[in-house]
Short mmCIF file of C-alpha atoms and ligand atoms in Angstrom, two decimals:
data_model
loop_
_atom_site.label_atom_id
_atom_site.label_comp_id
_atom_site.label_asym_id
_atom_site.label_seq_id
_atom_site.Cartn_x
_atom_site.Cartn_y
_atom_site.Cartn_z
CA MET A 1 53.20 16.54 3.56
CA LYS A 2 55.89 19.12 4.38
CA THR A 3 59.51 18.13 4.87
CA ALA A 4 61.83 19.76 7.40
CA ILE A 5 65.53 19.31 8.05
CA ILE A 6 66.58 20.07 11.61
CA PHE A 7 70.29 20.69 12.16
CA GLY A 8 71.14 19.89 15.77
CA ALA A 9 68.18 17.53 16.08
CA SER A 10 69.52 15.65 19.08
CA GLY A 11 69.86 18.73 21.31
CA GLN A 12 67.16 20.08 23.62
CA ASP A 13 65.47 22.31 21.04
CA GLY A 14 65.98 19.85 18.19
CA ALA A 15 64.19 17.14 20.16
CA PHE A 16 61.23 19.36 21.10
CA LEU A 17 60.98 20.74 17.57
CA SER A 18 61.10 17.23 16.04
CA LYS A 19 58.23 16.24 18.30
CA LEU A 20 56.19 19.32 17.33
CA LEU A 21 56.75 18.82 13.59
CA LEU A 22 56.01 15.09 13.75
CA GLU A 23 52.73 15.94 15.50
CA LYS A 24 52.04 18.32 12.61
CA LYS A 25 52.63 15.37 10.24
CA TYR A 26 55.88 16.68 8.75
CA ARG A 27 58.54 14.40 7.38
CA VAL A 28 61.38 15.24 9.78
CA VAL A 29 64.99 14.70 8.82
CA GLY A 30 67.36 15.13 11.72
CA ALA A 31 70.87 16.18 10.80
CA SER A 32 73.74 16.29 13.22
CA ARG A 33 77.39 15.38 13.48
CA ASN A 34 76.65 12.02 15.04
CA ILE A 35 72.91 11.69 14.95
CA ARG A 36 71.45 8.49 16.28
CA THR A 37 67.77 7.82 16.74
CA ALA A 38 68.95 6.37 20.06
CA SER A 39 69.93 9.88 21.19
CA PRO A 40 68.81 10.20 24.85
CA ASN A 41 66.77 13.36 24.18
CA LEU A 42 64.85 11.78 21.30
CA GLN A 43 64.28 8.63 23.30
CA ARG A 44 63.08 10.62 26.29
CA LEU A 45 60.40 12.20 24.05
CA ASN A 46 59.63 8.82 22.44
CA ILE A 47 60.29 10.04 18.91
CA GLY A 48 63.56 8.34 17.98
CA GLY A 49 61.90 5.92 15.55
CA ASP A 50 59.82 8.53 13.71
CA MET A 51 62.58 10.92 12.72
CA GLU A 52 64.98 10.17 9.84
CA PRO A 53 68.56 10.61 10.99
CA VAL A 54 71.25 11.80 8.57
CA PRO A 55 74.88 12.41 9.49
CA SER A 56 75.99 15.87 8.45
CA CYS A 57 78.92 18.18 8.92
CA MET A 58 77.94 21.83 8.60
CA LEU A 59 81.54 22.83 8.00
CA ASP A 60 81.45 20.92 4.68
CA LEU A 61 79.59 23.09 2.16
CA ASN A 62 79.43 20.40 -0.54
CA SER A 63 77.80 17.91 1.78
CA LEU A 64 75.18 20.50 2.73
CA VAL A 65 74.44 21.17 -0.95
CA ARG A 66 74.05 17.42 -1.57
CA LEU A 67 71.80 17.01 1.46
CA LEU A 68 69.49 19.83 0.34
CA GLN A 69 69.35 18.48 -3.23
CA ASP A 70 68.59 15.02 -1.95
CA ILE A 71 65.90 15.91 0.63
CA ARG A 72 64.47 19.08 -1.02
CA PRO A 73 63.04 20.37 2.26
CA ASP A 74 60.29 22.99 2.65
CA GLU A 75 61.75 24.21 5.94
CA VAL A 76 65.22 24.13 7.48
CA TYR A 77 65.91 24.78 11.16
CA ASN A 78 69.43 25.72 12.20
CA LEU A 79 69.71 24.72 15.86
CA ALA A 80 73.20 23.26 15.72
CA GLY A 81 76.34 24.54 17.40
CA GLN A 82 78.04 24.93 20.74
CA SER A 83 75.27 26.21 23.01
CA SER A 84 76.89 27.26 26.28
CA VAL A 85 78.09 30.81 26.94
CA GLY A 86 80.33 29.54 29.77
CA LEU A 87 82.03 26.91 27.58
CA SER A 88 82.59 29.46 24.81
CA PHE A 89 85.25 31.21 26.93
CA LYS A 90 87.23 27.95 26.91
CA LYS A 91 86.49 27.01 23.29
CA PRO A 92 86.18 30.25 21.32
CA ILE A 93 87.22 28.86 17.94
CA GLU A 94 85.02 25.79 18.09
CA THR A 95 82.17 28.09 19.17
CA HIS A 96 82.79 30.43 16.24
CA GLU A 97 83.03 27.60 13.71
CA SER A 98 80.04 25.64 14.92
CA ILE A 99 77.78 28.72 15.02
CA SER A 100 79.04 31.37 12.64
CA VAL A 101 80.85 29.39 9.93
CA ALA A 102 78.21 26.62 10.02
CA THR A 103 75.39 29.15 9.51
CA MET A 104 77.28 30.82 6.66
CA ASN A 105 77.69 27.43 4.95
CA LEU A 106 74.02 26.63 5.34
CA LEU A 107 72.97 30.00 3.87
CA GLU A 108 75.40 29.56 0.99
CA ALA A 109 74.20 25.99 0.33
CA ILE A 110 70.60 27.24 0.16
CA ARG A 111 71.63 30.03 -2.22
CA ARG A 112 73.53 27.64 -4.50
CA THR A 113 70.80 25.00 -4.72
CA GLU A 114 68.09 27.63 -5.34
CA ILE A 115 65.58 25.43 -3.53
CA PRO A 116 62.80 27.71 -2.19
CA VAL A 117 63.22 26.72 1.46
CA LYS A 118 62.32 28.71 4.53
CA LEU A 119 65.19 28.93 7.00
CA PHE A 120 64.98 29.45 10.74
CA ASN A 121 68.21 30.44 12.49
CA ALA A 122 68.51 30.15 16.27
CA GLY A 123 69.87 33.46 17.57
CA SER A 124 70.45 34.61 21.12
CA GLY A 125 69.46 37.44 23.46
CA GLU A 126 73.09 37.33 24.68
CA CYS A 127 73.94 39.35 21.55
CA PHE A 128 72.55 42.51 23.16
CA GLY A 129 75.01 42.35 26.06
CA ASN A 130 74.29 44.83 28.85
CA THR A 131 71.31 47.01 28.02
CA GLY A 132 71.52 48.92 31.30
CA GLY A 133 68.31 47.33 32.55
CA GLU A 134 66.33 48.37 29.42
CA ALA A 135 64.23 45.69 27.73
CA ALA A 136 65.79 44.90 24.32
CA THR A 137 63.67 45.01 21.17
CA GLU A 138 64.51 43.82 17.66
CA SER A 139 66.02 47.25 16.92
CA THR A 140 68.35 47.37 19.95
CA PRO A 141 71.98 47.30 18.73
CA PHE A 142 74.06 44.22 19.44
CA ALA A 143 76.95 44.55 21.93
CA PRO A 144 78.13 40.94 22.43
CA GLN A 145 80.32 40.16 25.46
CA SER A 146 81.35 36.52 25.02
CA PRO A 147 82.72 34.37 22.18
CA TYR A 148 79.29 32.73 22.09
CA ALA A 149 77.47 36.06 21.70
CA VAL A 150 79.94 37.26 19.05
CA ALA A 151 79.36 34.07 17.02
CA LYS A 152 75.57 34.32 17.39
CA ALA A 153 75.63 38.01 16.39
CA SER A 154 77.65 37.14 13.30
CA ALA A 155 75.22 34.35 12.32
CA CYS A 156 72.26 36.70 12.81
CA PHE A 157 73.85 39.40 10.61
CA GLN A 158 74.69 36.82 7.94
CA THR A 159 71.13 35.55 7.93
CA ALA A 160 69.74 39.09 7.55
CA ASN A 161 72.27 39.80 4.81
CA TYR A 162 71.32 36.71 2.77
CA ARG A 163 67.68 37.73 3.18
CA GLU A 164 68.36 41.22 1.83
CA VAL A 165 70.95 40.45 -0.83
CA TYR A 166 69.83 37.06 -2.18
CA LYS A 167 66.15 37.27 -1.16
CA LEU A 168 66.26 34.08 0.88
CA PHE A 169 63.35 33.42 3.22
CA ALA A 170 65.59 33.38 6.27
CA CYS A 171 64.86 34.60 9.77
CA THR A 172 66.48 34.59 13.16
CA GLY A 173 64.65 34.00 16.40
CA ILE A 174 66.53 35.98 19.02
CA LEU A 175 66.00 33.41 21.74
CA TYR A 176 66.44 34.10 25.43
CA ASN A 177 67.36 31.32 27.89
CA HIS A 178 64.87 28.50 27.55
CA GLU A 179 65.15 25.46 29.73
CA SER A 180 63.72 22.01 30.34
CA PHE A 181 64.51 18.58 31.72
CA LEU A 182 66.55 17.95 28.54
CA ARG A 183 69.19 20.52 29.53
CA PRO A 184 72.51 19.03 30.64
CA GLU A 185 73.98 20.04 34.03
CA GLN A 186 76.40 22.38 32.28
CA PHE A 187 73.53 24.90 32.41
CA VAL A 188 72.75 26.48 35.74
CA THR A 189 69.03 25.63 35.84
CA ARG A 190 69.57 21.88 35.49
CA LYS A 191 72.57 21.96 37.80
CA ILE A 192 70.41 23.59 40.50
CA VAL A 193 67.47 21.23 40.00
CA SER A 194 69.52 18.01 39.88
CA THR A 195 71.67 18.95 42.87
CA ALA A 196 68.69 20.15 44.93
CA CYS A 197 66.85 16.87 44.25
CA ARG A 198 69.90 14.88 45.35
CA ILE A 199 70.12 17.02 48.51
CA ALA A 200 66.41 16.39 49.18
CA GLY A 201 67.19 12.68 48.82
CA GLY A 202 69.81 12.96 51.58
CA SER A 203 73.07 13.27 49.59
CA GLY A 204 74.43 15.77 52.11
CA GLU A 205 76.26 17.76 49.40
CA LYS A 206 76.26 21.54 48.89
CA LEU A 207 75.11 23.32 45.75
CA VAL A 208 78.06 25.46 44.65
CA LEU A 209 77.27 28.32 42.26
CA GLY A 210 78.95 31.38 40.75
CA ASN A 211 77.21 34.76 40.61
CA ILE A 212 73.68 34.31 41.95
CA SER A 213 72.69 37.95 41.60
CA ILE A 214 72.49 37.79 37.79
CA GLU A 215 69.03 38.18 36.23
CA ARG A 216 67.77 36.24 33.23
CA ASP A 217 64.59 35.83 31.22
CA TRP A 218 64.12 32.07 31.59
CA GLY A 219 61.36 30.40 29.57
CA TRP A 220 60.12 26.88 28.97
CA ALA A 221 61.82 25.33 25.90
CA PRO A 222 58.82 23.38 24.49
CA GLU A 223 57.04 26.72 24.01
CA TYR A 224 60.01 28.25 22.16
CA VAL A 225 60.05 25.68 19.35
CA ASN A 226 56.47 26.66 18.61
CA ALA A 227 57.61 30.26 18.03
CA MET A 228 60.31 28.97 15.63
CA TRP A 229 57.70 27.13 13.58
CA ARG A 230 55.36 30.14 13.57
CA MET A 231 58.12 32.35 12.15
CA LEU A 232 58.32 30.12 9.09
CA GLN A 233 54.54 30.19 8.53
CA GLN A 234 54.57 33.99 7.90
CA GLU A 235 54.45 35.59 4.46
CA GLN A 236 57.54 37.70 5.18
CA PRO A 237 60.79 36.59 6.77
CA GLU A 238 61.67 38.74 9.78
CA ASP A 239 63.64 38.49 13.01
CA TYR A 240 61.79 38.18 16.31
CA ILE A 241 62.71 38.28 19.98
CA VAL A 242 61.47 35.13 21.70
CA ALA A 243 61.32 35.60 25.47
CA THR A 244 58.85 35.66 28.34
CA GLY A 245 59.26 39.40 28.98
CA SER A 246 59.73 38.65 32.67
CA THR A 247 63.11 38.71 34.39
CA CYS A 248 64.08 36.55 37.37
CA ARG A 249 67.15 36.68 39.64
CA LEU A 250 69.15 33.48 39.85
CA GLU A 251 68.62 33.60 43.60
CA GLN A 252 64.84 33.56 43.07
CA PHE A 253 65.15 30.56 40.76
CA VAL A 254 67.22 28.73 43.40
CA ALA A 255 64.69 29.60 46.12
CA ALA A 256 61.78 28.33 43.96
CA VAL A 257 63.54 24.99 43.37
CA PHE A 258 64.33 24.41 47.05
CA ASP A 259 60.84 25.62 48.10
CA ARG A 260 59.24 23.04 45.84
CA LEU A 261 61.30 20.39 47.68
CA GLY A 262 60.35 21.80 51.11
CA LEU A 263 63.90 23.02 51.82
CA ASN A 264 65.44 26.39 52.72
CA TRP A 265 67.99 27.16 50.00
CA LYS A 266 70.19 29.22 52.31
CA GLU A 267 71.13 26.06 54.21
CA HIS A 268 72.36 24.25 51.11
CA VAL A 269 73.92 26.78 48.73
CA LYS A 270 77.34 28.36 48.66
CA THR A 271 79.17 30.38 46.05
CA ASP A 272 82.66 29.96 44.66
CA LYS A 273 84.74 32.26 42.42
CA ARG A 274 85.59 29.21 40.30
CA PHE A 275 82.16 29.53 38.63
CA LEU A 276 82.48 33.22 37.78
CA ARG A 277 82.96 34.16 34.10
CA PRO A 278 85.47 36.64 32.64
CA THR A 279 82.44 38.68 31.55
CA ASP A 280 78.80 38.05 32.36
CA VAL A 281 75.72 40.02 31.43
CA LYS A 282 74.27 41.09 34.76
CA ILE A 283 70.67 41.88 33.93
CA VAL A 284 68.86 40.55 30.89
CA ARG A 285 65.57 42.07 29.89
CA ALA A 286 63.56 41.46 26.72
CA ASN A 287 60.46 42.87 25.08
CA PRO A 288 58.74 40.09 23.09
CA VAL A 289 55.79 42.21 21.95
CA LYS A 290 56.52 41.78 18.22
CA ALA A 291 56.23 37.97 18.51
CA GLN A 292 53.04 38.44 20.46
CA LYS A 293 51.50 40.76 17.85
CA ILE A 294 52.63 39.12 14.62
CA LEU A 295 53.16 35.46 15.54
CA ASN A 296 50.38 35.41 18.12
CA TRP A 297 52.92 33.72 20.41
CA LYS A 298 53.20 34.39 24.13
CA ALA A 299 55.12 32.42 26.74
CA ARG A 300 52.88 30.84 29.36
CA TYR A 301 55.64 29.98 31.83
CA THR A 302 58.20 32.35 33.37
CA GLY A 303 61.30 31.74 35.56
CA VAL A 304 59.75 30.39 38.76
CA ASP A 305 57.28 28.22 36.80
CA VAL A 306 60.25 26.77 34.90
CA ALA A 307 61.92 25.97 38.24
CA ARG A 308 58.83 24.09 39.41
CA LEU A 309 58.33 22.25 36.10
CA MET A 310 61.97 21.14 36.08
CA VAL A 311 61.79 19.83 39.65
CA GLU A 312 58.62 17.90 38.82
CA ALA A 313 60.27 16.34 35.74
CA GLU A 314 63.36 15.42 37.78
CA LEU A 315 61.25 13.78 40.50
CA GLU A 316 59.37 11.81 37.85
CA THR A 317 62.56 10.34 36.38
CA ASN A 318 64.44 9.86 39.68
CA PRO A 319 61.71 9.44 42.31
P1 GDP B 1 74.14 30.51 29.35
O1 GDP B 1 74.96 31.57 30.01
O2 GDP B 1 73.00 31.10 28.58
O3 GDP B 1 74.93 29.54 28.54
O4 GDP B 1 73.39 29.69 30.52
P2 GDP B 1 73.93 29.16 31.93
O5 GDP B 1 72.80 28.39 32.51
O6 GDP B 1 75.22 28.44 31.79
O7 GDP B 1 74.22 30.50 32.80
C1 GDP B 1 73.19 31.41 33.13
C2 GDP B 1 73.71 32.38 34.15
O8 GDP B 1 73.90 31.72 35.41
C3 GDP B 1 75.04 33.04 33.82
O9 GDP B 1 74.97 34.42 34.14
C4 GDP B 1 76.03 32.35 34.77
O10 GDP B 1 77.15 33.15 35.13
C5 GDP B 1 75.14 32.14 35.98
N1 GDP B 1 75.66 31.10 36.90
C6 GDP B 1 75.88 31.27 38.23
N2 GDP B 1 76.38 30.14 38.76
C7 GDP B 1 76.51 29.24 37.73
C8 GDP B 1 76.98 27.90 37.67
O11 GDP B 1 77.38 27.30 38.67
N3 GDP B 1 76.94 27.29 36.45
C9 GDP B 1 76.48 27.93 35.33
N4 GDP B 1 76.45 27.27 34.15
N5 GDP B 1 76.04 29.21 35.36
C10 GDP B 1 76.05 29.86 36.55
#
């Protein structure tokens, strides 16, 4: 039986990854600042009781060392940290600490304990910034444009550096936006889906958005945790882009959500400067061919499928 520690186990990805690893018969230890098996995400996936919760603070190196010595995991997944680009403009230091400093501590704890673990680090396609419409590959230089992207770039460089210098088995999945019904409304996909469903139910409200001409590579989160696991089953640690390879305008996503509910989005949506960001990557494009070739991983669902799947999940929970 393999043992995995998941940092950030109660978030969207942590919950889906816990489920995947439990299905693969792993012992799963879920570490987070205030982990509870009663976490809504874990309960929603019906796995709260099967995962072992441990409280952990990634800013405390000694406690990480003790945790690793105590659990002696085969695999460690670093999914913790502030996860919203928008919020990072308001909380740059917390974003930096919870992503960059936390990752550094985890790498250092692994180095000090000398336990032969395999580490997955959750990176972000935001690190590439504007690529001028070109699809980014693993060799495209980083040009981060938000406190979030700067912190993720730093964590990715640290991970690569520990791999080269200390020979750790450590890799970063450069993840593009991946969504599901476990996303909070802070993220635009869930905001659109929840509001549109309320409108369809007769709430009479408007959906107010920021820039709807941005383009993103939106995928389906349950598929992305599978790519994370596959990265740690390879002989060599390497970084991989994890994306659908297909880009969708926010406007198209909105239209797909309202279409699924039999509504015309133009009658229900308005925009407001209040939701604009100081900087925002306009067009995101990714080339996930390396993951396809080496990990044999390919996303099944792209942006408009994600819109439909999220509406269906929302209707199931709030019919
Ligand atoms: P993140 O940027 O990866 O953290 O994901 P979000 O879902 O928060 O934002 C995705 C994109 O949607 C960004 O380019 C936002 O500027 C854009 N967007 C447009 N309107 C909104 C809005 O009302 N809320 C949010 N969160 N994002 C919006």
